[in-house]
């Protein structure tokens, strides 16, 4: 009995039902089945289980597929009343080829078809699950890339701010640099900006972190002026006060002497003389 139990649990009966055994192995299984009721019962149980699985997972074909199949075979669908046909007519009908096969072969073909349908259902399910997982992975990668870009922007801004603050601290501690604090004028009372003037080499710097000016539009930019003996001298142009694409510290033109500094809003490219109605900030030395 132990050998019989091991034989039943070996999986050979499942392969027999699926038709995956050689002819010699098929005969061996049939011989065992003829000798042992347990083997016959197990084969019947496997067949029934596969049939139930195939039925529960069956995919209903299009309504016209049966007619198309019979058309390919050269047959016509019959009504239920016309199904009963004499065996002699089957043999004599030239359109029908009589198959010479045992019940075992027909049963094998039937369950092989059931197995194919089951595998097809499982494959479709696996493909659907894989597609969903790929979609989820794609969304996660896109989200990570977006987070990476945001983080890079934050780091860039912090580096920019840190550089500007370090330069302000260094210039404030140095005796060579004079800080000119300019206050808002009538056009923009709340504006403010600092200019750093080196007493030794006469260089002039501005720091974006130390300025608060209205945002310039696409047709205008700011122009820095030095007031020398009552006459304005242009020290160069600079862009938006909220721009982080520039260096935190901008070097302007040098000036040997000045009594005051001022900023006006001018058309792109600057002006020869300051537009006084656009005077934004101003401060004395």
mmCIF file of C-alpha atoms in Angstrom:
data_model
loop_
_atom_site.group_PDB
_atom_site.id
_atom_site.type_symbol
_atom_site.label_atom_id
_atom_site.label_comp_id
_atom_site.label_asym_id
_atom_site.label_seq_id
_atom_site.Cartn_x
_atom_site.Cartn_y
_atom_site.Cartn_z
ATOM 1 C CA UNK A 1 0.000 0.000 0.000
ATOM 2 C CA UNK A 2 2.863 2.356 0.732
ATOM 3 C CA UNK A 3 4.243 1.844 -2.798
ATOM 4 C CA UNK A 4 0.790 2.460 -4.272
ATOM 5 C CA UNK A 5 0.391 5.677 -2.270
ATOM 6 C CA UNK A 6 3.820 6.860 -3.396
ATOM 7 C CA UNK A 7 2.894 6.029 -6.988
ATOM 8 C CA UNK A 8 -0.325 8.079 -6.760
ATOM 9 C CA UNK A 9 1.490 11.040 -5.179
ATOM 10 C CA UNK A 10 4.378 10.943 -7.686
ATOM 11 C CA UNK A 11 2.566 13.183 -10.183
ATOM 12 C CA UNK A 12 2.551 10.611 -12.963
ATOM 13 C CA UNK A 13 -1.251 10.471 -12.922
ATOM 14 C CA UNK A 14 -1.497 14.239 -13.540
ATOM 15 C CA UNK A 15 0.884 13.857 -16.494
ATOM 16 C CA UNK A 16 -1.229 10.966 -17.752
ATOM 17 C CA UNK A 17 -4.389 13.093 -17.699
ATOM 18 C CA UNK A 18 -2.546 15.910 -19.507
ATOM 19 C CA UNK A 19 -1.161 13.466 -22.095
ATOM 20 C CA UNK A 20 2.457 14.302 -21.308
ATOM 21 C CA UNK A 21 3.640 10.688 -20.994
ATOM 22 C CA UNK A 22 5.193 8.460 -23.613
ATOM 23 C CA UNK A 23 3.044 5.654 -25.103
ATOM 24 C CA UNK A 24 4.855 3.086 -22.933
ATOM 25 C CA UNK A 25 4.256 5.156 -19.785
ATOM 26 C CA UNK A 26 0.597 5.653 -20.728
ATOM 27 C CA UNK A 27 0.174 1.860 -20.969
ATOM 28 C CA UNK A 28 1.819 1.402 -17.578
ATOM 29 C CA UNK A 29 -0.620 3.853 -15.970
ATOM 30 C CA UNK A 30 -3.601 2.139 -17.612
ATOM 31 C CA UNK A 31 -2.336 -1.233 -16.400
ATOM 32 C CA UNK A 32 -2.018 0.118 -12.841
ATOM 33 C CA UNK A 33 -5.513 1.588 -13.124
ATOM 34 C CA UNK A 34 -6.940 -1.751 -14.216
ATOM 35 C CA UNK A 35 -5.383 -3.439 -11.182
ATOM 36 C CA UNK A 36 -6.073 -0.836 -8.491
ATOM 37 C CA UNK A 37 -9.314 0.986 -7.795
ATOM 38 C CA UNK A 38 -7.394 3.716 -5.918
ATOM 39 C CA UNK A 39 -5.558 4.631 -9.132
ATOM 40 C CA UNK A 40 -8.778 4.725 -11.132
ATOM 41 C CA UNK A 41 -10.427 6.943 -8.506
ATOM 42 C CA UNK A 42 -7.442 9.320 -8.434
ATOM 43 C CA UNK A 43 -7.455 9.643 -12.246
ATOM 44 C CA UNK A 44 -11.180 10.406 -12.188
ATOM 45 C CA UNK A 45 -10.633 12.974 -9.416
ATOM 46 C CA UNK A 46 -7.834 14.717 -11.372
ATOM 47 C CA UNK A 47 -9.948 14.799 -14.533
ATOM 48 C CA UNK A 48 -12.898 16.275 -12.669
ATOM 49 C CA UNK A 49 -10.712 18.899 -10.936
ATOM 50 C CA UNK A 50 -9.170 20.031 -14.224
ATOM 51 C CA UNK A 51 -12.559 20.145 -15.902
ATOM 52 C CA UNK A 52 -14.028 22.244 -13.084
ATOM 53 C CA UNK A 53 -11.040 24.618 -13.192
ATOM 54 C CA UNK A 54 -11.379 25.026 -16.938
ATOM 55 C CA UNK A 55 -15.116 25.685 -16.665
ATOM 56 C CA UNK A 56 -14.736 28.220 -13.838
ATOM 57 C CA UNK A 57 -12.018 30.101 -15.749
ATOM 58 C CA UNK A 58 -13.518 29.772 -19.202
ATOM 59 C CA UNK A 59 -13.585 32.801 -21.482
ATOM 60 C CA UNK A 60 -16.746 33.010 -23.536
ATOM 61 C CA UNK A 61 -15.821 33.193 -27.249
ATOM 62 C CA UNK A 62 -17.533 35.537 -29.695
ATOM 63 C CA UNK A 63 -20.962 34.326 -30.763
ATOM 64 C CA UNK A 64 -19.907 33.828 -34.376
ATOM 65 C CA UNK A 65 -16.720 31.843 -33.676
ATOM 66 C CA UNK A 66 -18.492 28.463 -33.733
ATOM 67 C CA UNK A 67 -20.019 29.106 -37.155
ATOM 68 C CA UNK A 68 -16.660 30.324 -38.509
ATOM 69 C CA UNK A 69 -14.958 27.182 -37.185
ATOM 70 C CA UNK A 70 -17.478 24.886 -38.823
ATOM 71 C CA UNK A 71 -17.260 26.899 -42.044
ATOM 72 C CA UNK A 72 -13.498 26.292 -42.091
ATOM 73 C CA UNK A 73 -14.121 22.566 -41.642
ATOM 74 C CA UNK A 74 -16.754 22.573 -44.395
ATOM 75 C CA UNK A 75 -19.636 21.844 -41.974
ATOM 76 C CA UNK A 76 -22.923 23.534 -41.159
ATOM 77 C CA UNK A 77 -24.414 24.027 -37.704
ATOM 78 C CA UNK A 78 -27.463 21.892 -37.075
ATOM 79 C CA UNK A 79 -30.451 22.438 -34.863
ATOM 80 C CA UNK A 80 -30.865 20.157 -31.902
ATOM 81 C CA UNK A 81 -33.568 18.172 -33.732
ATOM 82 C CA UNK A 82 -31.087 17.454 -36.596
ATOM 83 C CA UNK A 83 -28.190 16.327 -34.403
ATOM 84 C CA UNK A 84 -29.203 12.635 -34.438
ATOM 85 C CA UNK A 85 -27.492 11.250 -37.525
ATOM 86 C CA UNK A 86 -27.177 7.690 -38.605
ATOM 87 C CA UNK A 87 -23.692 6.236 -38.156
ATOM 88 C CA UNK A 88 -23.698 4.970 -41.744
ATOM 89 C CA UNK A 89 -24.187 8.529 -43.004
ATOM 90 C CA UNK A 90 -21.083 9.616 -41.096
ATOM 91 C CA UNK A 91 -19.056 6.880 -42.715
ATOM 92 C CA UNK A 92 -20.345 7.530 -46.222
ATOM 93 C CA UNK A 93 -20.205 11.345 -46.062
ATOM 94 C CA UNK A 94 -17.040 12.397 -47.998
ATOM 95 C CA UNK A 95 -16.743 15.595 -45.936
ATOM 96 C CA UNK A 96 -16.229 13.671 -42.689
ATOM 97 C CA UNK A 97 -13.019 11.828 -41.944
ATOM 98 C CA UNK A 98 -13.634 9.070 -39.435
ATOM 99 C CA UNK A 99 -10.995 9.019 -36.700
ATOM 100 C CA UNK A 100 -9.660 5.679 -35.617
ATOM 101 C CA UNK A 101 -8.786 6.280 -31.958
ATOM 102 C CA UNK A 102 -9.515 4.883 -28.558
ATOM 103 C CA UNK A 103 -11.457 6.593 -25.805
ATOM 104 C CA UNK A 104 -8.186 7.154 -23.972
ATOM 105 C CA UNK A 105 -6.767 9.256 -26.814
ATOM 106 C CA UNK A 106 -9.937 11.336 -27.059
ATOM 107 C CA UNK A 107 -9.883 11.863 -23.328
ATOM 108 C CA UNK A 108 -6.219 12.859 -23.496
ATOM 109 C CA UNK A 109 -6.903 15.409 -26.227
ATOM 110 C CA UNK A 110 -9.830 16.817 -24.298
ATOM 111 C CA UNK A 111 -7.859 17.397 -21.121
ATOM 112 C CA UNK A 112 -4.866 18.689 -23.013
ATOM 113 C CA UNK A 113 -7.212 21.345 -24.416
ATOM 114 C CA UNK A 114 -8.506 22.056 -20.901
ATOM 115 C CA UNK A 115 -4.918 22.469 -19.685
ATOM 116 C CA UNK A 116 -4.123 24.872 -22.544
ATOM 117 C CA UNK A 117 -7.127 27.024 -21.669
ATOM 118 C CA UNK A 118 -6.092 27.049 -18.007
ATOM 119 C CA UNK A 119 -2.541 28.060 -18.898
ATOM 120 C CA UNK A 120 -3.882 30.824 -21.149
ATOM 121 C CA UNK A 121 -6.006 32.217 -18.306
ATOM 122 C CA UNK A 122 -3.061 32.109 -15.919
ATOM 123 C CA UNK A 123 -0.782 33.795 -18.473
ATOM 124 C CA UNK A 124 -3.248 36.634 -19.059
ATOM 125 C CA UNK A 125 -3.559 37.150 -15.310
ATOM 126 C CA UNK A 126 0.234 37.175 -14.869
ATOM 127 C CA UNK A 127 0.659 39.680 -17.701
ATOM 128 C CA UNK A 128 -1.979 41.953 -16.166
ATOM 129 C CA UNK A 129 -0.263 41.855 -12.757
ATOM 130 C CA UNK A 130 3.145 42.516 -14.348
ATOM 131 C CA UNK A 131 1.760 45.465 -16.315
ATOM 132 C CA UNK A 132 0.332 47.011 -13.128
ATOM 133 C CA UNK A 133 3.629 46.534 -11.307
ATOM 134 C CA UNK A 134 5.538 48.192 -14.168
ATOM 135 C CA UNK A 135 3.105 51.115 -14.078
ATOM 136 C CA UNK A 136 3.595 51.492 -10.329
ATOM 137 C CA UNK A 137 7.386 51.368 -10.725
ATOM 138 C CA UNK A 138 7.255 54.009 -13.472
ATOM 139 C CA UNK A 139 5.172 56.316 -11.259
ATOM 140 C CA UNK A 140 7.554 55.821 -8.335
ATOM 141 C CA UNK A 141 10.581 56.651 -10.527
ATOM 142 C CA UNK A 142 8.872 59.799 -11.822
ATOM 143 C CA UNK A 143 8.036 60.840 -8.253
ATOM 144 C CA UNK A 144 11.628 60.235 -7.120
ATOM 145 C CA UNK A 145 12.990 62.299 -10.022
ATOM 146 C CA UNK A 146 10.658 65.166 -9.105
ATOM 147 C CA UNK A 147 11.752 65.002 -5.452
ATOM 148 C CA UNK A 148 15.387 64.952 -6.586
ATOM 149 C CA UNK A 149 14.880 68.094 -8.675
ATOM 150 C CA UNK A 150 13.173 69.879 -5.773
ATOM 151 C CA UNK A 151 15.977 68.868 -3.408
ATOM 152 C CA UNK A 152 18.618 70.063 -5.887
ATOM 153 C CA UNK A 153 16.822 73.422 -6.124
ATOM 154 C CA UNK A 154 16.766 73.775 -2.332
ATOM 155 C CA UNK A 155 20.476 72.915 -2.088
ATOM 156 C CA UNK A 156 21.312 75.415 -4.837
ATOM 157 C CA UNK A 157 19.372 78.166 -3.050
ATOM 158 C CA UNK A 158 21.060 77.375 0.272
ATOM 159 C CA UNK A 159 24.516 77.477 -1.338
ATOM 160 C CA UNK A 160 23.631 80.787 -2.989
ATOM 161 C CA UNK A 161 22.373 82.296 0.278
ATOM 162 C CA UNK A 162 25.362 81.006 2.226
ATOM 163 C CA UNK A 163 27.824 82.479 -0.264
ATOM 164 C CA UNK A 164 26.115 85.877 -0.126
ATOM 165 C CA UNK A 165 25.973 85.927 3.653
ATOM 166 C CA UNK A 166 29.619 84.915 3.982
ATOM 167 C CA UNK A 167 30.663 87.743 1.680
ATOM 168 C CA UNK A 168 28.578 90.259 3.627
ATOM 169 C CA UNK A 169 30.211 89.135 6.880
ATOM 170 C CA UNK A 170 33.719 89.319 5.415
ATOM 171 C CA UNK A 171 33.176 92.805 3.992
ATOM 172 C CA UNK A 172 31.605 94.058 7.233
ATOM 173 C CA UNK A 173 34.667 92.916 9.218
ATOM 174 C CA UNK A 174 37.164 94.368 6.760
ATOM 175 C CA UNK A 175 38.282 97.992 7.239
ATOM 176 C CA UNK A 176 38.876 98.311 3.506
ATOM 177 C CA UNK A 177 35.184 98.128 2.646
ATOM 178 C CA UNK A 178 32.637 100.876 3.162
ATOM 179 C CA UNK A 179 28.985 99.862 3.240
ATOM 180 C CA UNK A 180 26.606 102.387 1.675
ATOM 181 C CA UNK A 181 23.010 101.678 2.691
ATOM 182 C CA UNK A 182 20.522 103.029 0.181
ATOM 183 C CA UNK A 183 16.882 103.658 1.120
ATOM 184 C CA UNK A 184 13.726 103.575 -0.988
ATOM 185 C CA UNK A 185 12.593 106.688 -2.807
ATOM 186 C CA UNK A 186 9.166 107.999 -3.791
ATOM 187 C CA UNK A 187 8.570 105.345 -6.483
ATOM 188 C CA UNK A 188 9.276 102.502 -4.026
ATOM 189 C CA UNK A 189 9.563 103.661 -0.383
ATOM 190 C CA UNK A 190 10.077 100.155 1.031
ATOM 191 C CA UNK A 191 12.980 99.265 -1.235
ATOM 192 C CA UNK A 192 16.510 98.941 0.121
ATOM 193 C CA UNK A 193 19.938 97.958 -1.136
ATOM 194 C CA UNK A 194 23.595 98.000 -0.061
ATOM 195 C CA UNK A 195 26.637 98.966 -2.090
ATOM 196 C CA UNK A 196 30.127 97.911 -0.958
ATOM 197 C CA UNK A 197 32.945 100.286 -1.972
ATOM 198 C CA UNK A 198 36.574 99.328 -1.454
ATOM 199 C CA UNK A 199 38.545 102.304 -0.177
ATOM 200 C CA UNK A 200 41.833 100.843 -1.383
ATOM 201 C CA UNK A 201 41.278 99.597 -4.946
ATOM 202 C CA UNK A 202 38.015 101.587 -5.476
ATOM 203 C CA UNK A 203 36.071 98.489 -6.604
ATOM 204 C CA UNK A 204 32.282 98.444 -6.174
ATOM 205 C CA UNK A 205 30.216 95.365 -5.318
ATOM 206 C CA UNK A 206 26.513 94.685 -4.849
ATOM 207 C CA UNK A 207 25.052 91.720 -3.008
ATOM 208 C CA UNK A 208 21.706 90.298 -4.086
ATOM 209 C CA UNK A 209 20.954 89.129 -0.555
ATOM 210 C CA UNK A 210 21.303 92.682 0.757
ATOM 211 C CA UNK A 211 18.797 94.189 -1.660
ATOM 212 C CA UNK A 212 15.037 94.385 -1.777
ATOM 213 C CA UNK A 213 13.913 95.931 -5.055
ATOM 214 C CA UNK A 214 10.698 95.515 -7.066
ATOM 215 C CA UNK A 215 10.891 92.835 -9.698
ATOM 216 C CA UNK A 216 11.887 94.315 -13.065
ATOM 217 C CA UNK A 217 9.859 93.352 -16.123
ATOM 218 C CA UNK A 218 11.317 91.871 -19.329
ATOM 219 C CA UNK A 219 11.838 95.330 -20.895
ATOM 220 C CA UNK A 220 13.709 96.993 -17.997
ATOM 221 C CA UNK A 221 16.721 96.449 -15.755
ATOM 222 C CA UNK A 222 18.383 98.297 -12.925
ATOM 223 C CA UNK A 223 21.302 100.696 -13.369
ATOM 224 C CA UNK A 224 23.720 101.724 -10.611
ATOM 225 C CA UNK A 225 24.964 105.326 -10.489
ATOM 226 C CA UNK A 226 27.618 107.164 -8.491
ATOM 227 C CA UNK A 227 27.169 110.860 -7.811
ATOM 228 C CA UNK A 228 30.574 112.531 -8.395
ATOM 229 C CA UNK A 229 30.748 116.271 -7.787
ATOM 230 C CA UNK A 230 27.047 116.599 -8.550
ATOM 231 C CA UNK A 231 27.189 114.571 -11.800
ATOM 232 C CA UNK A 232 25.860 110.984 -12.212
ATOM 233 C CA UNK A 233 28.323 108.347 -13.444
ATOM 234 C CA UNK A 234 27.014 104.928 -14.568
ATOM 235 C CA UNK A 235 28.576 101.941 -12.790
ATOM 236 C CA UNK A 236 26.755 99.229 -14.770
ATOM 237 C CA UNK A 237 23.530 97.246 -15.055
ATOM 238 C CA UNK A 238 22.153 94.362 -13.040
ATOM 239 C CA UNK A 239 19.049 92.220 -13.284
ATOM 240 C CA UNK A 240 16.190 91.143 -11.082
ATOM 241 C CA UNK A 241 16.649 91.277 -7.354
ATOM 242 C CA UNK A 242 15.067 87.827 -6.991
ATOM 243 C CA UNK A 243 17.335 86.091 -9.517
ATOM 244 C CA UNK A 244 19.426 83.176 -8.255
ATOM 245 C CA UNK A 245 20.871 82.384 -11.658
ATOM 246 C CA UNK A 246 23.474 85.133 -11.090
ATOM 247 C CA UNK A 247 26.319 85.175 -8.622
ATOM 248 C CA UNK A 248 25.359 86.357 -5.167
ATOM 249 C CA UNK A 249 28.046 89.038 -5.388
ATOM 250 C CA UNK A 250 28.247 91.204 -8.533
ATOM 251 C CA UNK A 251 31.221 93.412 -9.300
ATOM 252 C CA UNK A 252 30.327 96.759 -10.847
ATOM 253 C CA UNK A 253 32.595 99.390 -12.413
ATOM 254 C CA UNK A 254 35.186 101.025 -10.149
ATOM 255 C CA UNK A 255 34.888 104.655 -9.081
ATOM 256 C CA UNK A 256 37.675 106.750 -7.570
ATOM 257 C CA UNK A 257 35.437 109.052 -5.586
ATOM 258 C CA UNK A 258 31.730 109.468 -4.953
ATOM 259 C CA UNK A 259 29.478 111.425 -2.673
ATOM 260 C CA UNK A 260 26.439 109.146 -3.097
ATOM 261 C CA UNK A 261 25.111 106.063 -4.915
ATOM 262 C CA UNK A 262 21.700 105.565 -6.521
ATOM 263 C CA UNK A 263 19.734 103.006 -8.556
ATOM 264 C CA UNK A 264 17.205 103.735 -11.296
ATOM 265 C CA UNK A 265 15.012 101.476 -13.402
ATOM 266 C CA UNK A 266 16.044 101.874 -17.049
ATOM 267 C CA UNK A 267 15.168 100.309 -20.423
ATOM 268 C CA UNK A 268 17.180 97.212 -21.365
ATOM 269 C CA UNK A 269 20.733 98.240 -22.236
ATOM 270 C CA UNK A 270 20.751 101.188 -19.824
ATOM 271 C CA UNK A 271 20.648 104.949 -20.261
ATOM 272 C CA UNK A 272 23.257 107.704 -20.646
ATOM 273 C CA UNK A 273 21.562 109.753 -17.934
ATOM 274 C CA UNK A 274 19.430 108.456 -15.067
ATOM 275 C CA UNK A 275 15.642 108.558 -15.376
ATOM 276 C CA UNK A 276 14.891 110.476 -12.192
ATOM 277 C CA UNK A 277 11.207 109.528 -12.082
ATOM 278 C CA UNK A 278 12.429 105.899 -11.893
ATOM 279 C CA UNK A 279 14.807 106.560 -8.984
ATOM 280 C CA UNK A 280 14.337 103.527 -6.732
ATOM 281 C CA UNK A 281 16.976 103.743 -3.951
ATOM 282 C CA UNK A 282 19.672 106.233 -2.960
ATOM 283 C CA UNK A 283 22.272 106.630 -0.178
ATOM 284 C CA UNK A 284 25.124 108.998 0.738
ATOM 285 C CA UNK A 285 28.709 107.922 1.439
#
